[in-house]
PDB file of C-alpha atoms and ligand atoms in Angstrom:
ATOM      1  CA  UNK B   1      -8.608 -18.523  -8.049  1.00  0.00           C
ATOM      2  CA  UNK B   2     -12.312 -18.431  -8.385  1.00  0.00           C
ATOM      3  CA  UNK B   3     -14.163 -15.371  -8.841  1.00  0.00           C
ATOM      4  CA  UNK B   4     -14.692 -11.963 -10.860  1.00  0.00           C
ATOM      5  CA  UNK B   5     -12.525 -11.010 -13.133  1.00  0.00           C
ATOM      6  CA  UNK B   6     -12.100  -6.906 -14.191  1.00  0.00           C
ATOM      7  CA  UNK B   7     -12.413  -6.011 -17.268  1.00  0.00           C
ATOM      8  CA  UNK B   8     -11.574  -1.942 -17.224  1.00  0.00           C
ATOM      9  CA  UNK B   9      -8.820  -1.269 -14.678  1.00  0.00           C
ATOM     10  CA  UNK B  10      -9.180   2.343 -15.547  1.00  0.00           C
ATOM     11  CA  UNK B  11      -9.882   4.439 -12.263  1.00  0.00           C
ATOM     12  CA  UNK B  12     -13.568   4.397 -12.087  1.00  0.00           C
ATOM     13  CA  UNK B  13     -15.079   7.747 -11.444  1.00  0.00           C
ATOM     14  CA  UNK B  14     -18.443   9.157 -10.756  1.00  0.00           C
ATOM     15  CA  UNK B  15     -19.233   9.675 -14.095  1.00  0.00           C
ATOM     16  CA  UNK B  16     -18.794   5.595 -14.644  1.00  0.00           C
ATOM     17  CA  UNK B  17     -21.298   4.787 -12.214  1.00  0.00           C
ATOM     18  CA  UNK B  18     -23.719   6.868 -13.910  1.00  0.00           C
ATOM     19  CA  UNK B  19     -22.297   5.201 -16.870  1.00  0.00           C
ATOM     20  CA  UNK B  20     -23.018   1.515 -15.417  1.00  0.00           C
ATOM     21  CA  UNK B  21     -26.539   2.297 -14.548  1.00  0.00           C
ATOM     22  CA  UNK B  22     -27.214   3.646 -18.370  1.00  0.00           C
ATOM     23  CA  UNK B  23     -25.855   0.046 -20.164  1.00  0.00           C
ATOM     24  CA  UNK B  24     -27.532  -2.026 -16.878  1.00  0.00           C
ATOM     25  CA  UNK B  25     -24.528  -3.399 -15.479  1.00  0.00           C
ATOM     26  CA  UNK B  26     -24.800  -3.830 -11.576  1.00  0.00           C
ATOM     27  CA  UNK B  27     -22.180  -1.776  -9.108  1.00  0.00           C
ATOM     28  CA  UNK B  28     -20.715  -3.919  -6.833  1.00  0.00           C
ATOM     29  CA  UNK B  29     -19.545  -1.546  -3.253  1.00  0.00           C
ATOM     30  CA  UNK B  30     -18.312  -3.054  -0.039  1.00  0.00           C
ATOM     31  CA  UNK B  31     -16.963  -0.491   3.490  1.00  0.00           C
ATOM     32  CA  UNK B  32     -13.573  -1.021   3.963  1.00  0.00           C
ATOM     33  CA  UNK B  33     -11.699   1.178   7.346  1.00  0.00           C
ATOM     34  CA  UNK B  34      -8.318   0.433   6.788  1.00  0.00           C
ATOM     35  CA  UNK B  35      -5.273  -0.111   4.635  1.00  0.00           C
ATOM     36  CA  UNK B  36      -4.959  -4.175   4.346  1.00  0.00           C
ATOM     37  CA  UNK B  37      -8.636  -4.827   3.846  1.00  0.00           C
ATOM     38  CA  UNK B  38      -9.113  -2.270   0.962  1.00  0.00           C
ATOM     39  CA  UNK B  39      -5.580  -3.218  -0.703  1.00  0.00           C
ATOM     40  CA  UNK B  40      -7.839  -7.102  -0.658  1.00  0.00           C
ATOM     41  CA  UNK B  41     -11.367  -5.559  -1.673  1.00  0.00           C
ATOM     42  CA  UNK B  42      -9.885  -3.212  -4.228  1.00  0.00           C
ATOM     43  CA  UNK B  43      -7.493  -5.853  -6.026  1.00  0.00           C
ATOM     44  CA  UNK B  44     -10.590  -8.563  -5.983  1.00  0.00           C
ATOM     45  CA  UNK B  45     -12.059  -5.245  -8.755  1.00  0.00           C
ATOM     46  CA  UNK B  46     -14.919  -4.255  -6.835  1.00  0.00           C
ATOM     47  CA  UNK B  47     -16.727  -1.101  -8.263  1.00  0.00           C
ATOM     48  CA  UNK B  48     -17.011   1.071  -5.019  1.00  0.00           C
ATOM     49  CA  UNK B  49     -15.158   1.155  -1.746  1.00  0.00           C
ATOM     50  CA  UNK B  50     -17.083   3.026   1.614  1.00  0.00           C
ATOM     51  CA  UNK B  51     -15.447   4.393   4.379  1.00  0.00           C
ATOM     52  CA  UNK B  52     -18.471   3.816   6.235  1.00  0.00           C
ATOM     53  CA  UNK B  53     -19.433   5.276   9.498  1.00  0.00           C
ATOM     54  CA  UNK B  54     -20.282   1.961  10.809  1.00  0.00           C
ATOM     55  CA  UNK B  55     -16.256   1.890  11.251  1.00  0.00           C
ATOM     56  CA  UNK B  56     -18.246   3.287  15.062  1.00  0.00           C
ATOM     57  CA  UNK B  57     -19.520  -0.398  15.254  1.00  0.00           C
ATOM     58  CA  UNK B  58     -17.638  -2.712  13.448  1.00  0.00           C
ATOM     59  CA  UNK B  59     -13.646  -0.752  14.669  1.00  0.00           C
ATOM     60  CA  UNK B  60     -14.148   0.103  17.518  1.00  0.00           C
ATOM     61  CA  UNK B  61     -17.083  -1.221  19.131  1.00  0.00           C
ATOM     62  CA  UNK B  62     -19.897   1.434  19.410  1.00  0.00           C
ATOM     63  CA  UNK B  63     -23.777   0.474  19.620  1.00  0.00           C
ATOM     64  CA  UNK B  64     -24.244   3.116  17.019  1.00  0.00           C
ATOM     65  CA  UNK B  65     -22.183   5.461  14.498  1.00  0.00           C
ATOM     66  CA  UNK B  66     -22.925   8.759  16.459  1.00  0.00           C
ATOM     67  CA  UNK B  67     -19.729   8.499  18.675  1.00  0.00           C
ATOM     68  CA  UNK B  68     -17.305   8.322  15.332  1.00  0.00           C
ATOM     69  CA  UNK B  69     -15.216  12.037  14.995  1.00  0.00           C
ATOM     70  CA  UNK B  70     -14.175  13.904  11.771  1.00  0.00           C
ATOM     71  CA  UNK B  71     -10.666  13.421  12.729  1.00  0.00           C
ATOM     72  CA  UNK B  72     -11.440   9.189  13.022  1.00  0.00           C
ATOM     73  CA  UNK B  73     -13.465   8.892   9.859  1.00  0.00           C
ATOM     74  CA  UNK B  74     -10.217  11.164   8.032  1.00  0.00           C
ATOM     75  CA  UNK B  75      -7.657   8.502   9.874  1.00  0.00           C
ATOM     76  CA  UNK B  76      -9.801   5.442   8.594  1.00  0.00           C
ATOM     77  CA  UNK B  77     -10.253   7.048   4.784  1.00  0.00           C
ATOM     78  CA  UNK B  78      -6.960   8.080   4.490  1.00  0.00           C
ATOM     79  CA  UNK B  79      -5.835   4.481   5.042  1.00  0.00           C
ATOM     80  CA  UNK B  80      -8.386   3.186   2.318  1.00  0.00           C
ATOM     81  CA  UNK B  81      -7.678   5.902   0.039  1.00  0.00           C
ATOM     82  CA  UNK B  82      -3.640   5.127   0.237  1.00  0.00           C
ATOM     83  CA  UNK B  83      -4.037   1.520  -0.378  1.00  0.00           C
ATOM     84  CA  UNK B  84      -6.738   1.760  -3.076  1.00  0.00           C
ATOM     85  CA  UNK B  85      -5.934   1.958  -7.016  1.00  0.00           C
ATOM     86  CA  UNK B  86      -9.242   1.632  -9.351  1.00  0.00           C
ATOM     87  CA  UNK B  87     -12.407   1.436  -6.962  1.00  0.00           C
ATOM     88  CA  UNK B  88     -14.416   4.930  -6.141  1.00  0.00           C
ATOM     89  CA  UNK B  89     -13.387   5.676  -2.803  1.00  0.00           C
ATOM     90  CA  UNK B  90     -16.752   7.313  -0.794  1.00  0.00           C
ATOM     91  CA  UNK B  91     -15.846   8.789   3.281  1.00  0.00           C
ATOM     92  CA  UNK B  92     -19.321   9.181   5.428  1.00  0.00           C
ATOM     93  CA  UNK B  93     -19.518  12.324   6.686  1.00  0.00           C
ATOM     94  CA  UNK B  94     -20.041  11.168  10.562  1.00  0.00           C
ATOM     95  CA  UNK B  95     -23.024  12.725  12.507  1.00  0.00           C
ATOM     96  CA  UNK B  96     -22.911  16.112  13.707  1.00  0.00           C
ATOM     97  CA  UNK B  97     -20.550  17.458  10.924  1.00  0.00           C
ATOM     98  CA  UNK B  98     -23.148  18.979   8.456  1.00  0.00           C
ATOM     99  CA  UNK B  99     -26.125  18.809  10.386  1.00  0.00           C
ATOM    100  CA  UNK B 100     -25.807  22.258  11.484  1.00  0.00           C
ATOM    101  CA  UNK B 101     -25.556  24.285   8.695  1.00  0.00           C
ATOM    102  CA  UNK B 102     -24.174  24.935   5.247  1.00  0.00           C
ATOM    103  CA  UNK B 103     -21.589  26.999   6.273  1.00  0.00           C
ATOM    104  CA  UNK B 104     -20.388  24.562   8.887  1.00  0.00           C
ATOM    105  CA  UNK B 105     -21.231  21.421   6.517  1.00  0.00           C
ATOM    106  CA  UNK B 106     -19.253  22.765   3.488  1.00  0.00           C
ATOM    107  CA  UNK B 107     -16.239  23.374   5.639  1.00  0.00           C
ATOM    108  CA  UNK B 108     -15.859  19.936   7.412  1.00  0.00           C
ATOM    109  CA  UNK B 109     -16.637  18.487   3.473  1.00  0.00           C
ATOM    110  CA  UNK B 110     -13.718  20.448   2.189  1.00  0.00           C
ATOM    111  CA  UNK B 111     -11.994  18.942   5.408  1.00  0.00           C
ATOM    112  CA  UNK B 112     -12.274  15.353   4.984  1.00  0.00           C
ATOM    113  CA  UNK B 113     -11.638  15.954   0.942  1.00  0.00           C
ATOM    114  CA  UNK B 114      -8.365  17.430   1.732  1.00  0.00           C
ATOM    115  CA  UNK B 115      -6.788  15.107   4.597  1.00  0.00           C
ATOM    116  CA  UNK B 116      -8.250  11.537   3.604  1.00  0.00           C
ATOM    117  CA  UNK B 117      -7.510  11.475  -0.067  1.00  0.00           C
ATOM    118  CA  UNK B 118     -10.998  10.212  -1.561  1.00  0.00           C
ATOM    119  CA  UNK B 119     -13.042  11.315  -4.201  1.00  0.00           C
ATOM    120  CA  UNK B 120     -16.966  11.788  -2.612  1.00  0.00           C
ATOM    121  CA  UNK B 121     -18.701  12.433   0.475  1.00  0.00           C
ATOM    122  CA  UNK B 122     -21.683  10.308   1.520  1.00  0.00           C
ATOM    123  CA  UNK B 123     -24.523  11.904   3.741  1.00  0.00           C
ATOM    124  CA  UNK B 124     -27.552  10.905   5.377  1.00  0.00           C
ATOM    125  CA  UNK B 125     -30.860  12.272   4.591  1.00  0.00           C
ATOM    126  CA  UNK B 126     -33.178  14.374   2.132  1.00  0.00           C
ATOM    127  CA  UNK B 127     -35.035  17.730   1.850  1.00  0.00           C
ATOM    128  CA  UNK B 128     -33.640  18.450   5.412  1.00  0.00           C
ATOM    129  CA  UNK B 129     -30.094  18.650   4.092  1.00  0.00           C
ATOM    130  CA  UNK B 130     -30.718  19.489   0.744  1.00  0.00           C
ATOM    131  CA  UNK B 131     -29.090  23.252   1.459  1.00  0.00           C
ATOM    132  CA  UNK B 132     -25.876  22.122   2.725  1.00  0.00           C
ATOM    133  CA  UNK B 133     -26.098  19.115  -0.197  1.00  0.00           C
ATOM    134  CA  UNK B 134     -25.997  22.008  -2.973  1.00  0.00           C
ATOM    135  CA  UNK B 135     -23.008  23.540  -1.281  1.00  0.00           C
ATOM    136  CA  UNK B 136     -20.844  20.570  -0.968  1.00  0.00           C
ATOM    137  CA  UNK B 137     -21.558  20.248  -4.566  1.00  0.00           C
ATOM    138  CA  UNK B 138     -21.056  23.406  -5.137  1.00  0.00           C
ATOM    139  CA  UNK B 139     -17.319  23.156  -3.773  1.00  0.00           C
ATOM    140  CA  UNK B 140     -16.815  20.557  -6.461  1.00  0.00           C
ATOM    141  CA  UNK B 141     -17.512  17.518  -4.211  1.00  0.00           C
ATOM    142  CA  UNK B 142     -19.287  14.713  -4.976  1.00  0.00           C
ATOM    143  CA  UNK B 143     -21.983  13.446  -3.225  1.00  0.00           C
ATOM    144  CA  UNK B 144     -23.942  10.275  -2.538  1.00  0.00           C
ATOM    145  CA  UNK B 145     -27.032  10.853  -0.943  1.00  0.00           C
ATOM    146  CA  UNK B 146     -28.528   7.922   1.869  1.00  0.00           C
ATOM    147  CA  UNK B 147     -32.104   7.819   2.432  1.00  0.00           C
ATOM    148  CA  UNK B 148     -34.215   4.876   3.968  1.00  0.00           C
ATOM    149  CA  UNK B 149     -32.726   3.665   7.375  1.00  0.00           C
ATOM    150  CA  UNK B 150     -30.209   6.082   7.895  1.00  0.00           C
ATOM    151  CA  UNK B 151     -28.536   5.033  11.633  1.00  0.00           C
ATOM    152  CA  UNK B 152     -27.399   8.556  12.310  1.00  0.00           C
ATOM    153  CA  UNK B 153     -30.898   9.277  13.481  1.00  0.00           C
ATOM    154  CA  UNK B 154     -31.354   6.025  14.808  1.00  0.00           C
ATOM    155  CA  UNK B 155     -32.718   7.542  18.071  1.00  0.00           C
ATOM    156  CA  UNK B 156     -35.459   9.429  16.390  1.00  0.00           C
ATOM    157  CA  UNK B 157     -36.276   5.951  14.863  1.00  0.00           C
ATOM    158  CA  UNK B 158     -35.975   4.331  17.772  1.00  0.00           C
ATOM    159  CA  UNK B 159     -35.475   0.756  16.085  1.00  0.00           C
ATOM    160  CA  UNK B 160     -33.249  -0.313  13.110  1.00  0.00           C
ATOM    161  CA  UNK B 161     -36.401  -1.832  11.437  1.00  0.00           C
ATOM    162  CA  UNK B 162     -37.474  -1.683   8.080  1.00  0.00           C
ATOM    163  CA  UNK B 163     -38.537   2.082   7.196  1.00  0.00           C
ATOM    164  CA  UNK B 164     -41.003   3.770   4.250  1.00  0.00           C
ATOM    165  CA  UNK B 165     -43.357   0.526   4.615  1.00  0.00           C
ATOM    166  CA  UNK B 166     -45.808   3.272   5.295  1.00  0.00           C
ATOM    167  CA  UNK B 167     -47.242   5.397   2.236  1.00  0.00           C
ATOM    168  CA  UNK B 168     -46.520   8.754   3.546  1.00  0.00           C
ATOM    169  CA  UNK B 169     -43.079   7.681   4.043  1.00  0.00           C
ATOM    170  CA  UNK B 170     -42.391   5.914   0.821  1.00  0.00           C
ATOM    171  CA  UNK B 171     -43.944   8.672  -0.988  1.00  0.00           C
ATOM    172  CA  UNK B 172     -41.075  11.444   1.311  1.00  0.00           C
ATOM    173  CA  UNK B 173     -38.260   8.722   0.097  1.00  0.00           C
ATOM    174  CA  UNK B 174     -39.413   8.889  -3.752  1.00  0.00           C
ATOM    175  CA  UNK B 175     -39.234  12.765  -3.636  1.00  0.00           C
ATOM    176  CA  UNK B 176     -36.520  13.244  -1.741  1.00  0.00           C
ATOM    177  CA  UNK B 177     -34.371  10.666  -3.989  1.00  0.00           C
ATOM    178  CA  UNK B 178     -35.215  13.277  -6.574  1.00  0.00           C
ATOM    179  CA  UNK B 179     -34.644  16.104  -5.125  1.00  0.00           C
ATOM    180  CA  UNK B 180     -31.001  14.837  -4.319  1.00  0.00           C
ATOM    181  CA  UNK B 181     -30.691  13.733  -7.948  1.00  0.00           C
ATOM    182  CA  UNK B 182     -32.083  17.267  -9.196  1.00  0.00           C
ATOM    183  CA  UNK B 183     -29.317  18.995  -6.594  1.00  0.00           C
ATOM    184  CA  UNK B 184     -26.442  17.021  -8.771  1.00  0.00           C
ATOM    185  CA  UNK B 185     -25.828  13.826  -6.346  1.00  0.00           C
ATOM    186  CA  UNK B 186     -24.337  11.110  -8.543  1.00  0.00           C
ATOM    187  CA  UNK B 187     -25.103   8.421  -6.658  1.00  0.00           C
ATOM    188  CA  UNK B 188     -28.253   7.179  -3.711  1.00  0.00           C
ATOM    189  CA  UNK B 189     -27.848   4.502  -1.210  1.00  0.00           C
ATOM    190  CA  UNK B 190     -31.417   3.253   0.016  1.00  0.00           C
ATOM    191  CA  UNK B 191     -30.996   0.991   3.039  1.00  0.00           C
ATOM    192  CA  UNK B 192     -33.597  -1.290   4.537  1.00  0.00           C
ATOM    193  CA  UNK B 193     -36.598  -0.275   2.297  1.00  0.00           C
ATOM    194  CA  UNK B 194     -39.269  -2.584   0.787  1.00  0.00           C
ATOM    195  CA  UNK B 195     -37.945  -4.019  -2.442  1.00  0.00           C
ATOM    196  CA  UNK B 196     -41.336  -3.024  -4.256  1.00  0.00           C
ATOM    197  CA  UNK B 197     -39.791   0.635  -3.171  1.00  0.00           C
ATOM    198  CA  UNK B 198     -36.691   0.845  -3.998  1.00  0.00           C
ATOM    199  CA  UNK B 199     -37.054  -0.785  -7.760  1.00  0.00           C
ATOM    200  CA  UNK B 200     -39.752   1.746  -8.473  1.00  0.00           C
ATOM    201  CA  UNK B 201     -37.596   4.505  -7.154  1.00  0.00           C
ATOM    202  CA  UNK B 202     -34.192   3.104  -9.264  1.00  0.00           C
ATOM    203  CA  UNK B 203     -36.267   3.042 -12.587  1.00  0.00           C
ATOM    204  CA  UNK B 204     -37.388   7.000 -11.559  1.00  0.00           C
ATOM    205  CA  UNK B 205     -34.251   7.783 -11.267  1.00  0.00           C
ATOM    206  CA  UNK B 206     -31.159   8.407 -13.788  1.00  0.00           C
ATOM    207  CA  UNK B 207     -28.681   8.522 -11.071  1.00  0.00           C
ATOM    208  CA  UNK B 208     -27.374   4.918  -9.972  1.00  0.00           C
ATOM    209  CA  UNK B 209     -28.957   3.575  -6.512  1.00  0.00           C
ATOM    210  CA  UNK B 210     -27.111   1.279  -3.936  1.00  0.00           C
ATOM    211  CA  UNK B 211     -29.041  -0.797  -2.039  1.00  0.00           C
ATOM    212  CA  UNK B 212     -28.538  -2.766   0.941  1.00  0.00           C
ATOM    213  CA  UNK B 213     -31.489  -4.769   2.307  1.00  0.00           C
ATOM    214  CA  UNK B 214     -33.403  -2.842  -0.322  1.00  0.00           C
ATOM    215  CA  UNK B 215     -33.883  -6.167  -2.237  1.00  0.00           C
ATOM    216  CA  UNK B 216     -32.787  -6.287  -6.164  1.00  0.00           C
ATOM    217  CA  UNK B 217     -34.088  -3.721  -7.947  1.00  0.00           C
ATOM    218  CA  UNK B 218     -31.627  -1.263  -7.495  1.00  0.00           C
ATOM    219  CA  UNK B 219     -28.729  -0.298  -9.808  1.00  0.00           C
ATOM    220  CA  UNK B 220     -26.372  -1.546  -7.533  1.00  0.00           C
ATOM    221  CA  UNK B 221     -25.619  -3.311  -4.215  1.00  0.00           C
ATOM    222  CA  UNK B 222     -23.626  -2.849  -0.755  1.00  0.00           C
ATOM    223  CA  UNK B 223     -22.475  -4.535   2.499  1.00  0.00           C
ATOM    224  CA  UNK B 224     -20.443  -4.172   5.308  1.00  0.00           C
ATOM    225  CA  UNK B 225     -17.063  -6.373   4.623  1.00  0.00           C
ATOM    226  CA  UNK B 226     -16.538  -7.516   8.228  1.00  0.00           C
ATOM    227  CA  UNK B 227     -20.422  -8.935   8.105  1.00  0.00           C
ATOM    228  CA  UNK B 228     -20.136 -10.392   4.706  1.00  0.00           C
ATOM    229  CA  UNK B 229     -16.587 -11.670   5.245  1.00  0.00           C
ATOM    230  CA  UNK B 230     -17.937 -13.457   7.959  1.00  0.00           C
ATOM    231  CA  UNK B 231     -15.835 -11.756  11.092  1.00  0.00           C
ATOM    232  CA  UNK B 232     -18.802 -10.701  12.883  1.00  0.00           C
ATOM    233  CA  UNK B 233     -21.167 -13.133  14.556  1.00  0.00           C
ATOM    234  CA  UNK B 234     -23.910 -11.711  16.453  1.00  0.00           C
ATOM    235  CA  UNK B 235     -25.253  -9.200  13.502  1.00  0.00           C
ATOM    236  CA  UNK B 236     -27.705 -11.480  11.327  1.00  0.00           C
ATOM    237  CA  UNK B 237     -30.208  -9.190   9.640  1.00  0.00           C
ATOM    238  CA  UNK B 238     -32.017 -11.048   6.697  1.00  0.00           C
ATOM    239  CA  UNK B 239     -30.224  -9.132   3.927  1.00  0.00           C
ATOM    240  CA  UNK B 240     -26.860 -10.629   4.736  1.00  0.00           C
ATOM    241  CA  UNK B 241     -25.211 -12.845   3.008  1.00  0.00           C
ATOM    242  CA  UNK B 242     -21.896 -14.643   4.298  1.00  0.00           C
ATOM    243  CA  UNK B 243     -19.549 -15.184   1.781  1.00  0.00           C
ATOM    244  CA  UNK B 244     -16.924 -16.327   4.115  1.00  0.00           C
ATOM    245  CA  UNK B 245     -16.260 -17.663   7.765  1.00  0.00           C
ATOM    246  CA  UNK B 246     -13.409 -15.626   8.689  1.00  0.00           C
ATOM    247  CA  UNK B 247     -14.189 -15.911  12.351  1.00  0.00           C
ATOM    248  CA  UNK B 248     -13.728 -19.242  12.430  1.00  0.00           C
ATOM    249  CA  UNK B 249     -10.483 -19.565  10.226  1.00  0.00           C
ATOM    250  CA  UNK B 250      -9.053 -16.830  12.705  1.00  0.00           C
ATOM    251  CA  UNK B 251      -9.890 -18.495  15.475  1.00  0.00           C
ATOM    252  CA  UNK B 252      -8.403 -22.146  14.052  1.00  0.00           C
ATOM    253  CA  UNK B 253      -5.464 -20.670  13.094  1.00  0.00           C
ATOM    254  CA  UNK B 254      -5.040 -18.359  16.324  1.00  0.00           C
ATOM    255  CA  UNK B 255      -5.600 -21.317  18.722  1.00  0.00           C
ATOM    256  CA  UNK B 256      -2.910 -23.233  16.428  1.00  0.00           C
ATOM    257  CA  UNK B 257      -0.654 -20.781  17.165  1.00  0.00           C
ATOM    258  CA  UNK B 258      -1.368 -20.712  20.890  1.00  0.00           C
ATOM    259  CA  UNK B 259      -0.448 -24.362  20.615  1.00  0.00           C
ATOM    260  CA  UNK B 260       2.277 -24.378  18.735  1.00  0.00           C
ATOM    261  CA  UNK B 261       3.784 -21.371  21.384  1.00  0.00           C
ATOM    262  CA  UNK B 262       3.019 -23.242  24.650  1.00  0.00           C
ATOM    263  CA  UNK B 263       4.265 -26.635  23.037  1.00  0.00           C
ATOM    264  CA  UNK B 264       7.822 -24.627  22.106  1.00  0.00           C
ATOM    265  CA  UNK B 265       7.085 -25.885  18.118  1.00  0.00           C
ATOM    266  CA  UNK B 266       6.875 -21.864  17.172  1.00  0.00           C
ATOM    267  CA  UNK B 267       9.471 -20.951  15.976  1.00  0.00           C
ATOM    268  CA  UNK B 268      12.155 -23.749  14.868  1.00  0.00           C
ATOM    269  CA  UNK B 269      14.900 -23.270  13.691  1.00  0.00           C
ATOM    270  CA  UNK B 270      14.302 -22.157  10.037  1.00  0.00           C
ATOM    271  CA  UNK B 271      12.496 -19.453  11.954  1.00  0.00           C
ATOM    272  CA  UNK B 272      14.931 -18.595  13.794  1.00  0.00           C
ATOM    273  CA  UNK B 273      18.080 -16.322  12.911  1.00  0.00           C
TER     274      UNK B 273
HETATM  275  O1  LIG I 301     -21.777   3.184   7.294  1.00  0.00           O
HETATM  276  C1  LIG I 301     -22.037   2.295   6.456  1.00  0.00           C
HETATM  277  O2  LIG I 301     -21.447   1.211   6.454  1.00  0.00           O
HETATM  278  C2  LIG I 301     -23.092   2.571   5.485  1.00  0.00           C
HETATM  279  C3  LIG I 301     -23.524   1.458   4.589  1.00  0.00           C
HETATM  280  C4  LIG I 301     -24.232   0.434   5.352  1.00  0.00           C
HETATM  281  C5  LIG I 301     -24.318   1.947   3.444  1.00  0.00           C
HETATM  282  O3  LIG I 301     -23.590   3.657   5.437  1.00  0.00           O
END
C-alpha cells in the first residue's frame, strides 16, 4: 500500500494542531458525512476530519449549504464521530443556528456537542460573530473560525469567486483572523483567498490556518473528499486536485454488475446458500 504512514496514533486534540503549526509540520483535513467514509479517511491517519456543511451539496443535492438543519448536520457528525478513532473531529454549525444571537448560538453549540459526539464547532465569519464566538468558547467548546469565501452568505456575495482581492477586504480578513485568534479560536480556515493573503495572514498568526484554494502558505490544507476522491464531476474549481476517479470505478464496476444480473452469472453457486 502506497501512501502516508502515522507516526503518533495518539488522539490528536486541539492543542496538537497548535502544536503542528509551532514545529512547521503541515495539517492534513478532509469533510467526511458519514460512517464508512470517515472509518477510510481516519484509518489512512489524516490530521482533521470536517463534518462540513457542504454535506447540503455533496449528500443530498442542494445548490448551496443554507437548506442543511441542526438535526441533519447532528445525524451526519454523529456518524463520523462513531466511526472515527485519532483524527479531530470538527461539525459546521449550519446557517441560521448562531446567527441570531449569543444566547441562541451558545445553545444550539451545546446542542450539536452533546448529540453528535465531536470535539469543535466550526463557524463562518469575523467581528460580526465575534460575541456569540466568545460564548461558545466560553461553554468550553472549541472553535474554528472560517473567513474568506464563506458559502453561508453566498447570496450577499452573489458569486463563489475569489474574495479579499480588494485591499479593504484583505485588510477586514487580517483583523478579523485576529480577533478570532485573540477570542481563543484554535484553529482558522481561509477559503478562496489570494495566496499572497493568506501566507501573510498564517505567519501573523500563532493559531494554525486551513486553507483551501488559499494557495500554500497556510499551516495546513483542506478539501471536500467526494471532490478529491473523484465522485463528483461537474465541480472543477482550480484548487482541486483529484486524487482518485471513483466515479468511474463505480460506474465500471456497477455496469459489471448490471451485466452479470441480466446475463444470470450473479450469483453462482458459491454465492448461493
Ligand atoms: O463545508 C465545508 O465543506 C467547508 C470546507 C470547504 C472548509 O466548510
Amino acid at each position: 500500500m502506497s501512501g502516508y504512514l502515522v507516526s503518533d496514533n495518539r488522539k490528536v486534540t486541539t492543542h496538537r494542531f497548535i502544536e503542528m503549526k509551532e514545529r512547521g509540520e503541515k495539517i492534513s483535513m478532509l469533510t467526511s458525512y458519514d460512517f464508512t467514509t470517515a472509518g477510510i479517511v481516519d484509518s489512512a491517519g489524516i490530521d482533521g476530519i470536517l463534518i462540513g456543511d457542504s454535506a447540503s451539496n455533496v449528500m443530498v443535492g442542494n445548490s448551496t449549504t443554507l437548506p442543511i438543519t441542526i438535526d441533519q448536520m447532528i445525524y451526519h457528525a454523529s456518524a463520523v464521530a462513531r466511526a472515527v478513532k485519532r483524527a479531530l473531529v470538527v461539525c459546521d454549525m449550519p446557517f441560521g443556528s448562531y446567527q441570531v444571537d449569543r444566547k441562541e448560538g451558545v445553545k444550539n453549540a451545546i446542542k450539536i456537542m452533546k448529540e453528535s459526539g465531536c470535539d469543535a464547532l466550526k463557524l463562518e465569519g469575523g467581528v460580526e460573530i465575534i460575541d456569540t464566538v466568545k460564548g461558545i468558547l466560553d461553554a468550553g467548546i472549541p472553535v474554528m473560525a472560517h473567513l474568506g469565501l464563506t458559502p453561508q452568505s453566498i447570496n450577499k456575495f452573489g458569486t463563489y469567486a475569489v474574495r479579499a482581492k480588494e485591499e479593504a477586504e484583505a485588510e477586514k480578513l487580517a483583523s478579523d483572523a485576529l480577533l478570532l485568534q485573540e477570542a481563543g479560536c484554535f484553529s482558522v480556515v481561509f477559503e478562496k483567498v489570494p495566496a499572497s493573503l493568506a501566507t501573510k495572514v498564517s505567519k501573523e498568526l500563532t493559531i494554525p490556518t486551513i486553507g483551501i484554494g488559499a494557495g500554500n502558505g497556510t499551516d495546513g490544507q483542506i478539501l471536500v473528499v467526494d471532490d478529491m476522491l473523484g465522485m463528483t464531476k461537474g465541480f472543477s474549481p482550480k484548487f482541486l486536485r483529484r486524487y482518485a476517479d471513483l466515479n468511474t470505478v463505480m460506474t465500471d464496476a456497477i455496469g459489471n454488475y448490471i451485466r452479470d444480473v441480466k446475463s444470470s452469472d450473479f450469483p453462482n453457486s458459491e454465492e448461493s446458500y
